[in-house]
JSON list of C-alpha atoms and ligand atoms in Angstrom, two decimals:
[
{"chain": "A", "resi": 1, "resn": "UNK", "atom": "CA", "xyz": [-121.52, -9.33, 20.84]},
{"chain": "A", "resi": 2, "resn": "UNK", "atom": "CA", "xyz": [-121.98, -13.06, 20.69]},
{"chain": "A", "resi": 3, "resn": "UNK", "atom": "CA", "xyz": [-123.65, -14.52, 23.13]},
{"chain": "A", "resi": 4, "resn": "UNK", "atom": "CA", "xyz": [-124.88, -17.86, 23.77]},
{"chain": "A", "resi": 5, "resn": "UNK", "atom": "CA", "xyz": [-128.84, -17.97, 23.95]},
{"chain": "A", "resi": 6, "resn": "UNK", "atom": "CA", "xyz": [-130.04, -18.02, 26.77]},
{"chain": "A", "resi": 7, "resn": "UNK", "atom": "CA", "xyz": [-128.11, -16.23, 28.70]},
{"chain": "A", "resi": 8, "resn": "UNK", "atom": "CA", "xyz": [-128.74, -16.42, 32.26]},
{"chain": "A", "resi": 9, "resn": "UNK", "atom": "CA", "xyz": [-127.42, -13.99, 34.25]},
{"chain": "A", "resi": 10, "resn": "UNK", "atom": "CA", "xyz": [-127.85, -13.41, 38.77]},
{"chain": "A", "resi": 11, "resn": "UNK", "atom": "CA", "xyz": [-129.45, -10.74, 39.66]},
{"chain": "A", "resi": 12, "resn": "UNK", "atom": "CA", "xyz": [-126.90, -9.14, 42.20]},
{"chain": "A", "resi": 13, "resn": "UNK", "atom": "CA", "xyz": [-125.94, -12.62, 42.05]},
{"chain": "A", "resi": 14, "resn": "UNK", "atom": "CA", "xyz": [-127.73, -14.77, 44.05]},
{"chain": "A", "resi": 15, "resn": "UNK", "atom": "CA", "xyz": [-129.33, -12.31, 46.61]},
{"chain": "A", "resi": 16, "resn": "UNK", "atom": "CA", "xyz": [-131.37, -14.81, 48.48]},
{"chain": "A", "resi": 17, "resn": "UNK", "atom": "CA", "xyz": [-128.54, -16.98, 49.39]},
{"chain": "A", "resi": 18, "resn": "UNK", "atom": "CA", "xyz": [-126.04, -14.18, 50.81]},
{"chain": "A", "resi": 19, "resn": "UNK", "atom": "CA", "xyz": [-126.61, -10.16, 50.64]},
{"chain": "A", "resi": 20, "resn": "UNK", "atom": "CA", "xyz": [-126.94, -8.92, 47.06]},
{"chain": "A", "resi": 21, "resn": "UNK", "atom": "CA", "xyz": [-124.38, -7.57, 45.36]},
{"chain": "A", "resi": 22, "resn": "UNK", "atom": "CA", "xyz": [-121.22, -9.08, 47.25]},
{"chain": "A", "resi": 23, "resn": "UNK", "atom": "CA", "xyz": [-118.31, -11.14, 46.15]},
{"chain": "A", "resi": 24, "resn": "UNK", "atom": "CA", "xyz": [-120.38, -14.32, 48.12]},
{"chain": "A", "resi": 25, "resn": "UNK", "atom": "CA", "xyz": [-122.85, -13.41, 45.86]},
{"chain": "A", "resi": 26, "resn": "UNK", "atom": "CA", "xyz": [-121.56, -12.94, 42.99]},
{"chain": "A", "resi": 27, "resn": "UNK", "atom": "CA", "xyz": [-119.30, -16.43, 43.25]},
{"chain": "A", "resi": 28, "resn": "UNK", "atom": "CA", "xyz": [-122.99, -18.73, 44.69]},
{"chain": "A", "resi": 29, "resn": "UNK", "atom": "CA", "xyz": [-124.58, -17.47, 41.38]},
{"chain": "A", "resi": 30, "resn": "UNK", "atom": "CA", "xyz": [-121.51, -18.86, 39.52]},
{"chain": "A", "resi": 31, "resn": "UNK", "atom": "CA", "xyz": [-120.96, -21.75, 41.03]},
{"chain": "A", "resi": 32, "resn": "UNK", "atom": "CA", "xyz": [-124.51, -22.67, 40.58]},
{"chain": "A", "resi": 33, "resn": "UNK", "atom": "CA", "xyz": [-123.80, -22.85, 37.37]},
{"chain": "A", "resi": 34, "resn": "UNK", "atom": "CA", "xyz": [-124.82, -19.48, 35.69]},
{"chain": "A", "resi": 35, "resn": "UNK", "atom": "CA", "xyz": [-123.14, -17.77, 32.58]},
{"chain": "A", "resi": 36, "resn": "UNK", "atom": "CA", "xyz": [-122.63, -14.66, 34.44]},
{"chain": "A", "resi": 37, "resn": "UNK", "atom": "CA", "xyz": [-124.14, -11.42, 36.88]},
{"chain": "A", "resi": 38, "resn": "UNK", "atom": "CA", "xyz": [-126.10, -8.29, 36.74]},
{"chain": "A", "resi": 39, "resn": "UNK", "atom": "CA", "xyz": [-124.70, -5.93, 39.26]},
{"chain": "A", "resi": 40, "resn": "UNK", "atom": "CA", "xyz": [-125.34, -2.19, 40.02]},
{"chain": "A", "resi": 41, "resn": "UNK", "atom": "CA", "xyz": [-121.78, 0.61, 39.99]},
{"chain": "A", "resi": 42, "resn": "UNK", "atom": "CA", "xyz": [-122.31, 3.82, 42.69]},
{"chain": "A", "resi": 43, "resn": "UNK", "atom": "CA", "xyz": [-119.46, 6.67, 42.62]},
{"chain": "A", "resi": 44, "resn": "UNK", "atom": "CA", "xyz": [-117.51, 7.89, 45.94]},
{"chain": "A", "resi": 45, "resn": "UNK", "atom": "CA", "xyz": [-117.09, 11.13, 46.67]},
{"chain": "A", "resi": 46, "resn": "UNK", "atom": "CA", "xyz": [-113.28, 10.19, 45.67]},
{"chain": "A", "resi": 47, "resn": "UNK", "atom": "CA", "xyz": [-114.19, 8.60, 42.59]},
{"chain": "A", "resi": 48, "resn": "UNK", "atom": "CA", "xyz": [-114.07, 4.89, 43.24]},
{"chain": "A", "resi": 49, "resn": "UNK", "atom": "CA", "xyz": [-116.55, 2.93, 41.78]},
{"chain": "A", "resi": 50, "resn": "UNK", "atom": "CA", "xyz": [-118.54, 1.03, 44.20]},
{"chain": "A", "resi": 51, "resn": "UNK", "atom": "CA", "xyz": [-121.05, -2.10, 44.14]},
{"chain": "A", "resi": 52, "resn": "UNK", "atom": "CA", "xyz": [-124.32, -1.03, 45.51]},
{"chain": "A", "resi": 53, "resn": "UNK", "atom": "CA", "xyz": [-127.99, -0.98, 44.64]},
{"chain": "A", "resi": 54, "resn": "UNK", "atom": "CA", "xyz": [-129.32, 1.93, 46.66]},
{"chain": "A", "resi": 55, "resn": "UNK", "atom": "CA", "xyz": [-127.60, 5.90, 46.08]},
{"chain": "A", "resi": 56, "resn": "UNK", "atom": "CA", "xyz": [-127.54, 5.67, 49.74]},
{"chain": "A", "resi": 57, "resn": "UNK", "atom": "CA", "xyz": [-126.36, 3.63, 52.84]},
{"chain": "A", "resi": 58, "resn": "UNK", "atom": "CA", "xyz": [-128.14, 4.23, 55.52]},
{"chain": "A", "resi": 59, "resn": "UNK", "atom": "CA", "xyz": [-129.48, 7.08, 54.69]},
{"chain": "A", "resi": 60, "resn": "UNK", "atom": "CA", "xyz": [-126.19, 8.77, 53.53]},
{"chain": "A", "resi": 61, "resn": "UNK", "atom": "CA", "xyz": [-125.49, 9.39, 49.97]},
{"chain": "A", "resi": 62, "resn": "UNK", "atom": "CA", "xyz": [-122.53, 7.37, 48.58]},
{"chain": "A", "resi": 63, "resn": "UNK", "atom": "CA", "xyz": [-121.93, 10.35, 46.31]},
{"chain": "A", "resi": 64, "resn": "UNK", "atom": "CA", "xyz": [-120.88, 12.12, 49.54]},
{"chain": "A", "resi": 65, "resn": "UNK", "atom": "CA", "xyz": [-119.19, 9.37, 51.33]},
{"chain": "A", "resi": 66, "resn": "UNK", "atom": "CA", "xyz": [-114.97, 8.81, 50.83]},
{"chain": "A", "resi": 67, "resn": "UNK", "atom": "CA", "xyz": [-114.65, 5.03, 49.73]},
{"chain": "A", "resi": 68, "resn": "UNK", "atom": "CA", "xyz": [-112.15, 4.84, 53.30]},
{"chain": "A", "resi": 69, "resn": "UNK", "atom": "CA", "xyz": [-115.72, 5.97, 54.80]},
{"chain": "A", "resi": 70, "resn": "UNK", "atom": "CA", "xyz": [-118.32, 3.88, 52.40]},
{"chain": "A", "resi": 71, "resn": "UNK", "atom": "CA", "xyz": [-116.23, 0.64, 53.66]},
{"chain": "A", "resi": 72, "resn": "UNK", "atom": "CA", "xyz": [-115.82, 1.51, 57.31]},
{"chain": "A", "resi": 73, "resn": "UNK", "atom": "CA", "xyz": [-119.50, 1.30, 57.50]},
{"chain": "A", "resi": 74, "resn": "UNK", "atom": "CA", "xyz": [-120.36, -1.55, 54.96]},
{"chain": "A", "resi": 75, "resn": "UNK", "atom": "CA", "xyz": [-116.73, -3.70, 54.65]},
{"chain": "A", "resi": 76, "resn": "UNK", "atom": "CA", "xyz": [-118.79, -6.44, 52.44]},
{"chain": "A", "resi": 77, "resn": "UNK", "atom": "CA", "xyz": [-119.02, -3.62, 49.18]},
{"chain": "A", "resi": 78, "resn": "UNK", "atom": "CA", "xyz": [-116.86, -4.57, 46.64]},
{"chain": "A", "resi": 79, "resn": "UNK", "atom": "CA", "xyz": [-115.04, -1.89, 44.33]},
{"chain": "A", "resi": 80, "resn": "UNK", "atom": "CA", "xyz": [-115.59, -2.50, 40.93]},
{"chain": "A", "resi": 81, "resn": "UNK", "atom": "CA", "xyz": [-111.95, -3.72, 39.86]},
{"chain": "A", "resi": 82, "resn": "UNK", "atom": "CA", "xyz": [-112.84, -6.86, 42.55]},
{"chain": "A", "resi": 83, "resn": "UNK", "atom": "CA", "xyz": [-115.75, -7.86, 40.32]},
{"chain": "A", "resi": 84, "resn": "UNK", "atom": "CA", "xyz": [-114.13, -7.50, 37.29]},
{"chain": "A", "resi": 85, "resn": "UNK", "atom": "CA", "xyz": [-111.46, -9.87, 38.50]},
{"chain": "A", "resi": 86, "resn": "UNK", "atom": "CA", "xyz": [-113.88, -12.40, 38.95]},
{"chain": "A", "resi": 87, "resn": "UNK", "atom": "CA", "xyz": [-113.44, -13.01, 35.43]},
{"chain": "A", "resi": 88, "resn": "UNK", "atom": "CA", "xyz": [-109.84, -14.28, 36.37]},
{"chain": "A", "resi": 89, "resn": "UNK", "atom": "CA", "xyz": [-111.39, -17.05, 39.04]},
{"chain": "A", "resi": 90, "resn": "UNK", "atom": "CA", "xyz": [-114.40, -17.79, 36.48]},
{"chain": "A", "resi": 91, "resn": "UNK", "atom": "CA", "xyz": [-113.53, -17.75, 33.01]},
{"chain": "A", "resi": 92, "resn": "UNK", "atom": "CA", "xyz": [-116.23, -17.00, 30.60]},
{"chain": "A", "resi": 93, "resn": "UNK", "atom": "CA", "xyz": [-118.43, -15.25, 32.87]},
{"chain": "A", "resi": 94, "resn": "UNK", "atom": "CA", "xyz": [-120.30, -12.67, 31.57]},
{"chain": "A", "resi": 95, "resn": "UNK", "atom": "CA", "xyz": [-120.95, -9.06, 32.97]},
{"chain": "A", "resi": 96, "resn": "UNK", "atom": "CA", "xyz": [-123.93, -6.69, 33.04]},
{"chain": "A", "resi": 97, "resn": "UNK", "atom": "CA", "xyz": [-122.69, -3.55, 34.72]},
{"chain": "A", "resi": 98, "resn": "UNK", "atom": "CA", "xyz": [-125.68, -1.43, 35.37]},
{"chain": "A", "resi": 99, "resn": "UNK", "atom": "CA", "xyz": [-124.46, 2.17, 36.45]},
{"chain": "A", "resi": 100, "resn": "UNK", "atom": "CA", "xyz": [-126.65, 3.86, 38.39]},
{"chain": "A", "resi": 101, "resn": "UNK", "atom": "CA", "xyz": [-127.31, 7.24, 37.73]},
{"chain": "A", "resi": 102, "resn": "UNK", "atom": "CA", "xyz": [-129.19, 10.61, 38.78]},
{"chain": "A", "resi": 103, "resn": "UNK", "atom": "CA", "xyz": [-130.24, 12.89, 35.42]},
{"chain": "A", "resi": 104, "resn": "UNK", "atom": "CA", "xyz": [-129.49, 15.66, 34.45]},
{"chain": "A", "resi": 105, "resn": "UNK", "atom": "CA", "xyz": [-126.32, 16.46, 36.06]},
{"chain": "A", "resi": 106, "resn": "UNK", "atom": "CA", "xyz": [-123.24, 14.04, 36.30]},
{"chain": "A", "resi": 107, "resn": "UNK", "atom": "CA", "xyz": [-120.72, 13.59, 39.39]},
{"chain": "A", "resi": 108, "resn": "UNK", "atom": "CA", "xyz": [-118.72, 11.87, 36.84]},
{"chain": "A", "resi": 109, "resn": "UNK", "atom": "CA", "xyz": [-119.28, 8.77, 37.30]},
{"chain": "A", "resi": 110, "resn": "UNK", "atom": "CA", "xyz": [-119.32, 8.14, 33.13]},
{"chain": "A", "resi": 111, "resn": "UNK", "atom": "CA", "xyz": [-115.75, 9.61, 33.06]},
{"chain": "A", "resi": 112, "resn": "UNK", "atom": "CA", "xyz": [-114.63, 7.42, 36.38]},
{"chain": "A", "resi": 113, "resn": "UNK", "atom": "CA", "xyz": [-115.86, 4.24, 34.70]},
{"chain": "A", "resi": 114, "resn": "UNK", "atom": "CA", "xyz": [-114.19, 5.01, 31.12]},
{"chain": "A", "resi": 115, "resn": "UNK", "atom": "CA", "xyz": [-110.94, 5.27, 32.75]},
{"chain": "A", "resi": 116, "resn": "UNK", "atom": "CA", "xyz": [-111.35, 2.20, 34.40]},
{"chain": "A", "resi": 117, "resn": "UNK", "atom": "CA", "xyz": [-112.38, 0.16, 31.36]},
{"chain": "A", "resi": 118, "resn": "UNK", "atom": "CA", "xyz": [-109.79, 1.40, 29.17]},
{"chain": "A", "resi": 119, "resn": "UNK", "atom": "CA", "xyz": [-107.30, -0.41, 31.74]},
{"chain": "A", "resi": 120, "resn": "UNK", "atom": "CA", "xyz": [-109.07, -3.52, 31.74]},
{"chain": "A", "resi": 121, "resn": "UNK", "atom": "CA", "xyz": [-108.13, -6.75, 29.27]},
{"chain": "A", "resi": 122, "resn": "UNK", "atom": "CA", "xyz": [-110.80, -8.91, 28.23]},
{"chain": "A", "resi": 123, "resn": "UNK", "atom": "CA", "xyz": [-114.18, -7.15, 28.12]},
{"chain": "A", "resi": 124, "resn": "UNK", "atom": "CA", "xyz": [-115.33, -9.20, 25.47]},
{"chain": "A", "resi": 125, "resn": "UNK", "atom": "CA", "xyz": [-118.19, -10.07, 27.80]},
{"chain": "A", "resi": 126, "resn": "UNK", "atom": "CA", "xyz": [-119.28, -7.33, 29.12]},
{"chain": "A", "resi": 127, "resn": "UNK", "atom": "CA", "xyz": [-121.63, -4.76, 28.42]},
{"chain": "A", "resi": 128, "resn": "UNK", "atom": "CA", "xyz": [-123.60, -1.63, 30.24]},
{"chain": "A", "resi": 129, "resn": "UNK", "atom": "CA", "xyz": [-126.88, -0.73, 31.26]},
{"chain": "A", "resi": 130, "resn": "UNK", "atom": "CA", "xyz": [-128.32, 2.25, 32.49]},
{"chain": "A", "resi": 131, "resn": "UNK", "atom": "CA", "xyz": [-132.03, 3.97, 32.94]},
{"chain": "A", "resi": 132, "resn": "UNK", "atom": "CA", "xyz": [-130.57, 6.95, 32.05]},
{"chain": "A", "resi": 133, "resn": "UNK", "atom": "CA", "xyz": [-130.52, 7.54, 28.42]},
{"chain": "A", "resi": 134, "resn": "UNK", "atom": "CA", "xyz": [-127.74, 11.15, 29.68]},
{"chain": "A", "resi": 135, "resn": "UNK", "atom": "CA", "xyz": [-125.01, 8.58, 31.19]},
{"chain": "A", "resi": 136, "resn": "UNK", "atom": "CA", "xyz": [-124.94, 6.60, 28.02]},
{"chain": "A", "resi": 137, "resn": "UNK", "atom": "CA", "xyz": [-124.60, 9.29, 25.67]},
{"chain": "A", "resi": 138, "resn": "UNK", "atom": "CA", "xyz": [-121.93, 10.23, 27.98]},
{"chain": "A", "resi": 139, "resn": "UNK", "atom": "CA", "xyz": [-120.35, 6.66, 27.92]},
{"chain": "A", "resi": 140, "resn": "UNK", "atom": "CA", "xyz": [-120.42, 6.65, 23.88]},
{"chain": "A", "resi": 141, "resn": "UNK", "atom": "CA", "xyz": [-118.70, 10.24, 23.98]},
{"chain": "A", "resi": 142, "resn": "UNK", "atom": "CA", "xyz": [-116.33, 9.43, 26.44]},
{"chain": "A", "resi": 143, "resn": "UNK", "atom": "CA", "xyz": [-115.41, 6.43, 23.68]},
{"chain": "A", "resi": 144, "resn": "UNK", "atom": "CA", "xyz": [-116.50, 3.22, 25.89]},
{"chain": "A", "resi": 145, "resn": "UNK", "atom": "CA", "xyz": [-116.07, 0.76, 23.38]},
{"chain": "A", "resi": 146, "resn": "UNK", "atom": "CA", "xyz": [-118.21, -2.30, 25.14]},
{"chain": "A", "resi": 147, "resn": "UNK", "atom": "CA", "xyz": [-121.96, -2.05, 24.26]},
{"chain": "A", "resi": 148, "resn": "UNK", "atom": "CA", "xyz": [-124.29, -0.10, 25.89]},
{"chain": "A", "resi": 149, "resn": "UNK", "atom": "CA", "xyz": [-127.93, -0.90, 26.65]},
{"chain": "A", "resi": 150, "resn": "UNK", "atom": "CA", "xyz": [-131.26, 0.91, 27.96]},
{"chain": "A", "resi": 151, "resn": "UNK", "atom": "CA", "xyz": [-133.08, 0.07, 30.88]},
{"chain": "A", "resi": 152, "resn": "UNK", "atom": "CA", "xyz": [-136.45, 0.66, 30.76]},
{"chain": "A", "resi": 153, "resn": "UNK", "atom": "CA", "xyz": [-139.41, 1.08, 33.42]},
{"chain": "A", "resi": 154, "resn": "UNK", "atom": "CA", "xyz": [-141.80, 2.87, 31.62]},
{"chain": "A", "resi": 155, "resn": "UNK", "atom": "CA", "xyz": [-143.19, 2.14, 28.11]},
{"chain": "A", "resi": 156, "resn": "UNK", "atom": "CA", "xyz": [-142.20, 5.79, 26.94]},
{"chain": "A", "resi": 157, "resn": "UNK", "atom": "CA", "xyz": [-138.37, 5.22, 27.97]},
{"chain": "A", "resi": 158, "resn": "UNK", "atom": "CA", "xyz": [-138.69, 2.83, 24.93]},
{"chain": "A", "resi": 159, "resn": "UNK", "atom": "CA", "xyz": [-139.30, 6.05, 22.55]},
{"chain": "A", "resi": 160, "resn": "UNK", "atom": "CA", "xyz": [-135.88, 7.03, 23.20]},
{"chain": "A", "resi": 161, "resn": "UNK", "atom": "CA", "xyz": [-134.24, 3.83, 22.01]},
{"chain": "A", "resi": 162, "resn": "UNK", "atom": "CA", "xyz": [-133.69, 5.17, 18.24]},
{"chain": "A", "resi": 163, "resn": "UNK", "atom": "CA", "xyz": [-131.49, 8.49, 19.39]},
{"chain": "A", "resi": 164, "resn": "UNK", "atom": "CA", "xyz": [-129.56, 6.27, 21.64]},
{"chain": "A", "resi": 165, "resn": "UNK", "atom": "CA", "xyz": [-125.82, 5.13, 20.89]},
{"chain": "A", "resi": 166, "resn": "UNK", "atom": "CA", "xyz": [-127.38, 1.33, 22.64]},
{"chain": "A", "resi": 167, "resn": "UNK", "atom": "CA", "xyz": [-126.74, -2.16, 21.10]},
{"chain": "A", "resi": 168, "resn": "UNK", "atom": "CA", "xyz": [-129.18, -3.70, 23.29]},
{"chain": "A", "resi": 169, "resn": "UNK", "atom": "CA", "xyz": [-132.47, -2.83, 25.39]},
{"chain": "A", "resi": 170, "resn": "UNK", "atom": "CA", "xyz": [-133.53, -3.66, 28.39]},
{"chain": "A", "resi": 171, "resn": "UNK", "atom": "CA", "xyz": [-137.28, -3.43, 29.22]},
{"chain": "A", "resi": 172, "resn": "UNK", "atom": "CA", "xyz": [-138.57, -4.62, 33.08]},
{"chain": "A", "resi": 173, "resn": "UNK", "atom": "CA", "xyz": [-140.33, -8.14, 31.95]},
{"chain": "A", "resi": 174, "resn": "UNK", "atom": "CA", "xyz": [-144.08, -6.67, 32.12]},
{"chain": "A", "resi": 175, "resn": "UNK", "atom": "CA", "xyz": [-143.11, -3.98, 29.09]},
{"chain": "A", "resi": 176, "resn": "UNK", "atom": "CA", "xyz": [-142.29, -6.53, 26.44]},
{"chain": "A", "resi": 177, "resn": "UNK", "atom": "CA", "xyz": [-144.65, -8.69, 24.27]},
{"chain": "A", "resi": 178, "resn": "UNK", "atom": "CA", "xyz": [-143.99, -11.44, 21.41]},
{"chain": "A", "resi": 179, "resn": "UNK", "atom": "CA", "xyz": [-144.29, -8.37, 18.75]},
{"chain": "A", "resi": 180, "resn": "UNK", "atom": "CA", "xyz": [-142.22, -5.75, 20.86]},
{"chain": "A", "resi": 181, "resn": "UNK", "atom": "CA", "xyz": [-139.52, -8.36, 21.27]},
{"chain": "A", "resi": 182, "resn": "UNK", "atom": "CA", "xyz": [-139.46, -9.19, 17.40]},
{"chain": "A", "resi": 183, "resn": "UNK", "atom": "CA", "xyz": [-139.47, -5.11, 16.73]},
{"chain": "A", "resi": 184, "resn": "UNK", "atom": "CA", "xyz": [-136.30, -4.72, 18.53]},
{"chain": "A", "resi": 185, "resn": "UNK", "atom": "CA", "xyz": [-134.32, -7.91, 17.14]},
{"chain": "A", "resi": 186, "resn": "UNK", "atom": "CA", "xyz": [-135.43, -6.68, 13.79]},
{"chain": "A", "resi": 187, "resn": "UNK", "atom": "CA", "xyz": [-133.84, -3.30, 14.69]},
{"chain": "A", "resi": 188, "resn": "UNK", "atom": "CA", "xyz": [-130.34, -5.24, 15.48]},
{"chain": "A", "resi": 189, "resn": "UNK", "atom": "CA", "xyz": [-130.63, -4.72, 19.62]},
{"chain": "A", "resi": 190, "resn": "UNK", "atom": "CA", "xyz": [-130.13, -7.69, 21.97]},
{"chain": "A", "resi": 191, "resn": "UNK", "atom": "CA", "xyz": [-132.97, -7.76, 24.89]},
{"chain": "A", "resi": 192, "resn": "UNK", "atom": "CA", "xyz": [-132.58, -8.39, 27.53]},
{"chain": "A", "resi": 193, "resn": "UNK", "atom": "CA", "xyz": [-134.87, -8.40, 31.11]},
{"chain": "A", "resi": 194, "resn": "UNK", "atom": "CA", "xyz": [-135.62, -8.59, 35.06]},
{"chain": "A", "resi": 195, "resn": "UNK", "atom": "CA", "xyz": [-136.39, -10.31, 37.44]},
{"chain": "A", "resi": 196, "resn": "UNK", "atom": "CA", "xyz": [-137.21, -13.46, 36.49]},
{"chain": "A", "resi": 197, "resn": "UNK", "atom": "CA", "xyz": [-138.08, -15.77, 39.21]},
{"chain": "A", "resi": 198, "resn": "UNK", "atom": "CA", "xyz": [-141.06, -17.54, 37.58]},
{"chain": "A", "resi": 199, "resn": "UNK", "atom": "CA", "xyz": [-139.67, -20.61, 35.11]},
{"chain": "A", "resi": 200, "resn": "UNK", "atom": "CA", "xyz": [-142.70, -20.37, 32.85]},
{"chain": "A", "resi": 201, "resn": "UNK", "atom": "CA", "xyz": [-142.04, -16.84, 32.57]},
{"chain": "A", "resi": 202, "resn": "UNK", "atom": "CA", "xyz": [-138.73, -17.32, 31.41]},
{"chain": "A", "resi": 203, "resn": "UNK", "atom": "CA", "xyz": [-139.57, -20.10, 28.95]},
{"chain": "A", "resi": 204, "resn": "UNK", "atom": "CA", "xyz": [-142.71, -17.52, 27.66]},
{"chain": "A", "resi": 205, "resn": "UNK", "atom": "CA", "xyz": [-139.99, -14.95, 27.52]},
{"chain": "A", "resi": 206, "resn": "UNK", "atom": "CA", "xyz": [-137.43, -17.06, 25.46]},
{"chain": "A", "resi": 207, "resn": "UNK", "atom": "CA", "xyz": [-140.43, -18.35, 23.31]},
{"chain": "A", "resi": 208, "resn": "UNK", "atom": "CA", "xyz": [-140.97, -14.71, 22.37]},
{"chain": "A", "resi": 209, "resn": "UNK", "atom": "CA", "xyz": [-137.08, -14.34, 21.53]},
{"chain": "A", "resi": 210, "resn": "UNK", "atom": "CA", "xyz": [-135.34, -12.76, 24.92]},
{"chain": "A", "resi": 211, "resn": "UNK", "atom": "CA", "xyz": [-131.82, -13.00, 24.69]},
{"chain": "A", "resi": 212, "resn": "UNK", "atom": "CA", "xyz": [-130.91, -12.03, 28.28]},
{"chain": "A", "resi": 213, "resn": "UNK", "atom": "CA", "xyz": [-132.82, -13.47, 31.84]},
{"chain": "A", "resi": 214, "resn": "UNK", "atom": "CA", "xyz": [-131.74, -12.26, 35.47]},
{"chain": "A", "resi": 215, "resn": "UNK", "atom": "CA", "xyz": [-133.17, -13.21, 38.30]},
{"chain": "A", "resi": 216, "resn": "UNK", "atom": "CA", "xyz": [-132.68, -13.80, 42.25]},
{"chain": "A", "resi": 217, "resn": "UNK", "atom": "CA", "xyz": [-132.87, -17.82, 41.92]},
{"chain": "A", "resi": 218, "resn": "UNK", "atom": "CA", "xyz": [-129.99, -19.45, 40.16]},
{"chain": "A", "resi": 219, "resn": "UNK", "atom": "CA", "xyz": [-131.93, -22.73, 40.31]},
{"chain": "A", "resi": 220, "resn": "UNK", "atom": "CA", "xyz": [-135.18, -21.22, 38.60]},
{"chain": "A", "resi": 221, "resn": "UNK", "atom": "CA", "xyz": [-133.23, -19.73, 35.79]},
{"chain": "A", "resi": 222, "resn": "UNK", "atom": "CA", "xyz": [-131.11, -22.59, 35.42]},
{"chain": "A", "resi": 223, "resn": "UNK", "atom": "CA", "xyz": [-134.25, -25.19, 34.46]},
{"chain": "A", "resi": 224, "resn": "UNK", "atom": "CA", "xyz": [-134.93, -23.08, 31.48]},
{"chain": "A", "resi": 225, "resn": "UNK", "atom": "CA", "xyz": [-132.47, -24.93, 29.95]},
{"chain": "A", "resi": 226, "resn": "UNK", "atom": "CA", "xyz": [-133.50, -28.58, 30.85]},
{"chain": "B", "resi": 301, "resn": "G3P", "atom": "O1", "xyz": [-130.50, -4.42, 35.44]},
{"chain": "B", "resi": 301, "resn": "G3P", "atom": "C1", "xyz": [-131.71, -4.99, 35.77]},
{"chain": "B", "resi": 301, "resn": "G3P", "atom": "C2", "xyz": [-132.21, -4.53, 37.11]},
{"chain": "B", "resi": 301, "resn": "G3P", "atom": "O2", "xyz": [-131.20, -4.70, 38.06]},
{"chain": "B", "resi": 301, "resn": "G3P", "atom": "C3", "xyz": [-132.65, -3.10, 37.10]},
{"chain": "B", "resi": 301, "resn": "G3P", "atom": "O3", "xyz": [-133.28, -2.70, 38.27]},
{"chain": "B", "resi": 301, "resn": "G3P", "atom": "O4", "xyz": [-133.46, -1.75, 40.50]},
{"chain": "B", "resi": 301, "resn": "G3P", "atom": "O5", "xyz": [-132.84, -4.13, 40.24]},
{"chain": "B", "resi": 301, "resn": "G3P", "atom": "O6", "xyz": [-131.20, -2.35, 39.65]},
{"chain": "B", "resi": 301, "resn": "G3P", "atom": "P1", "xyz": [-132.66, -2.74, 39.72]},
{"chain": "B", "resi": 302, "resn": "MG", "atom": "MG1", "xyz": [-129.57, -3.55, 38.78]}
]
């Protein structure tokens, strides 16, 4: 994948400007000027794939909810065709689908999303992340094509990179150092990281060799490149 450096991407677009993960969103974090969004995919009970951070809404698991039901009580989530059309109304924009997932056991969410993305033109800029290392071993055995990357929370998540089918990693910010970060470009994985709201943490981050920055502020990650 070739992607300009930085890349600066919103974190559920621009959640302090309109509720994360929404089409307003998505479209204030582009407008101000970013290359693209992180977003997080949820599963119906009927198999659409839904935008939403939490496995629950209101204390209801999407899982178990119909997507008729999911958007009677929450009309602002968007499925995920509507986000991948953005690329339609901003050309160029890149995509970090993070699918959120429960190990061991899969509602099949990996199959739901494989189907969907062997429909789809144009996902030259887009790639997926997940914290669980089972859904992307899934992904590469369902034969997703688009890269895959691991999220990572705890340092020993890392340990699993090598058995991974991933093209990129993605450590939470506090995990990575200037050696860590050379260790994985040297290993041929793109890094990227979260959440970013601090501009000299971004420039230490880039300094060190980050490929990928989201954050909550457009603004913020923006001046990284002035
Ligand atoms: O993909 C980066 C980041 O979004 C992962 O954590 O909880 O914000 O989805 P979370
Ligand atoms: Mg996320």
């Amino acid at each position: 994948m070739q992607m300009p450096h930085p890349l600066l991407l919103g974190h559920r677009g621009a959640p302090r400007q309109a509720p994360e993960n929404t089409l307003e969103s998505y479209r204030l974090a582009l407008q101000a000027g970013l290359d693209g969004l992180e977003f997080d995919v949820q599963r119906t009970r009927d198999g659409v794939l839904a935008i939403h951070h939490d496995f629950d809404l209101e204390g209801q698991p999407i899982a178990e909810l119909s997507w008729a039901e999911l958007r009677a009580s929450a009309p602002e989530i968007p499925r995920l065709e509507e986000v991948l059309a953005l690329t339609q109304e901003f050309p160029g924009i890149w995509l970090n689908l993070e699918l959120k997932s429960q190990p061991p056991d899969s509602d099949g969410r990996e199959a739901a999303l494989a189907e969907l993305l062997q429909a789809q033109p144009n996902l030259e800029r887009l790639w997926i992340s997940s914290f669980d290392p089972l859904a992307l071993i899934r992904l590469k055995h369902l034969g997703v094509t688009v890269p895959l990357a691991l999220l990572a929370y705890q340092q020993e998540m890392l340990e699993l990179l090598p058995c991974l089918p991933v093209q990129g990693v993605h450590p939470h910010h506090s995990l990575l150092n200037e050696a860590n970060v050379s260790e994985f470009k040297a290993k041929g994985w793109f890094v990227g990281t979260w959440t970013i709201n601090d501009p000299a943490l971004a420039q230490t981050l880039l300094r060190w060799g980050v490929d990928v920055l989201i954050g909550d502020f457009p603004e913020r990650l923006l001046q990284t490149r002035s």
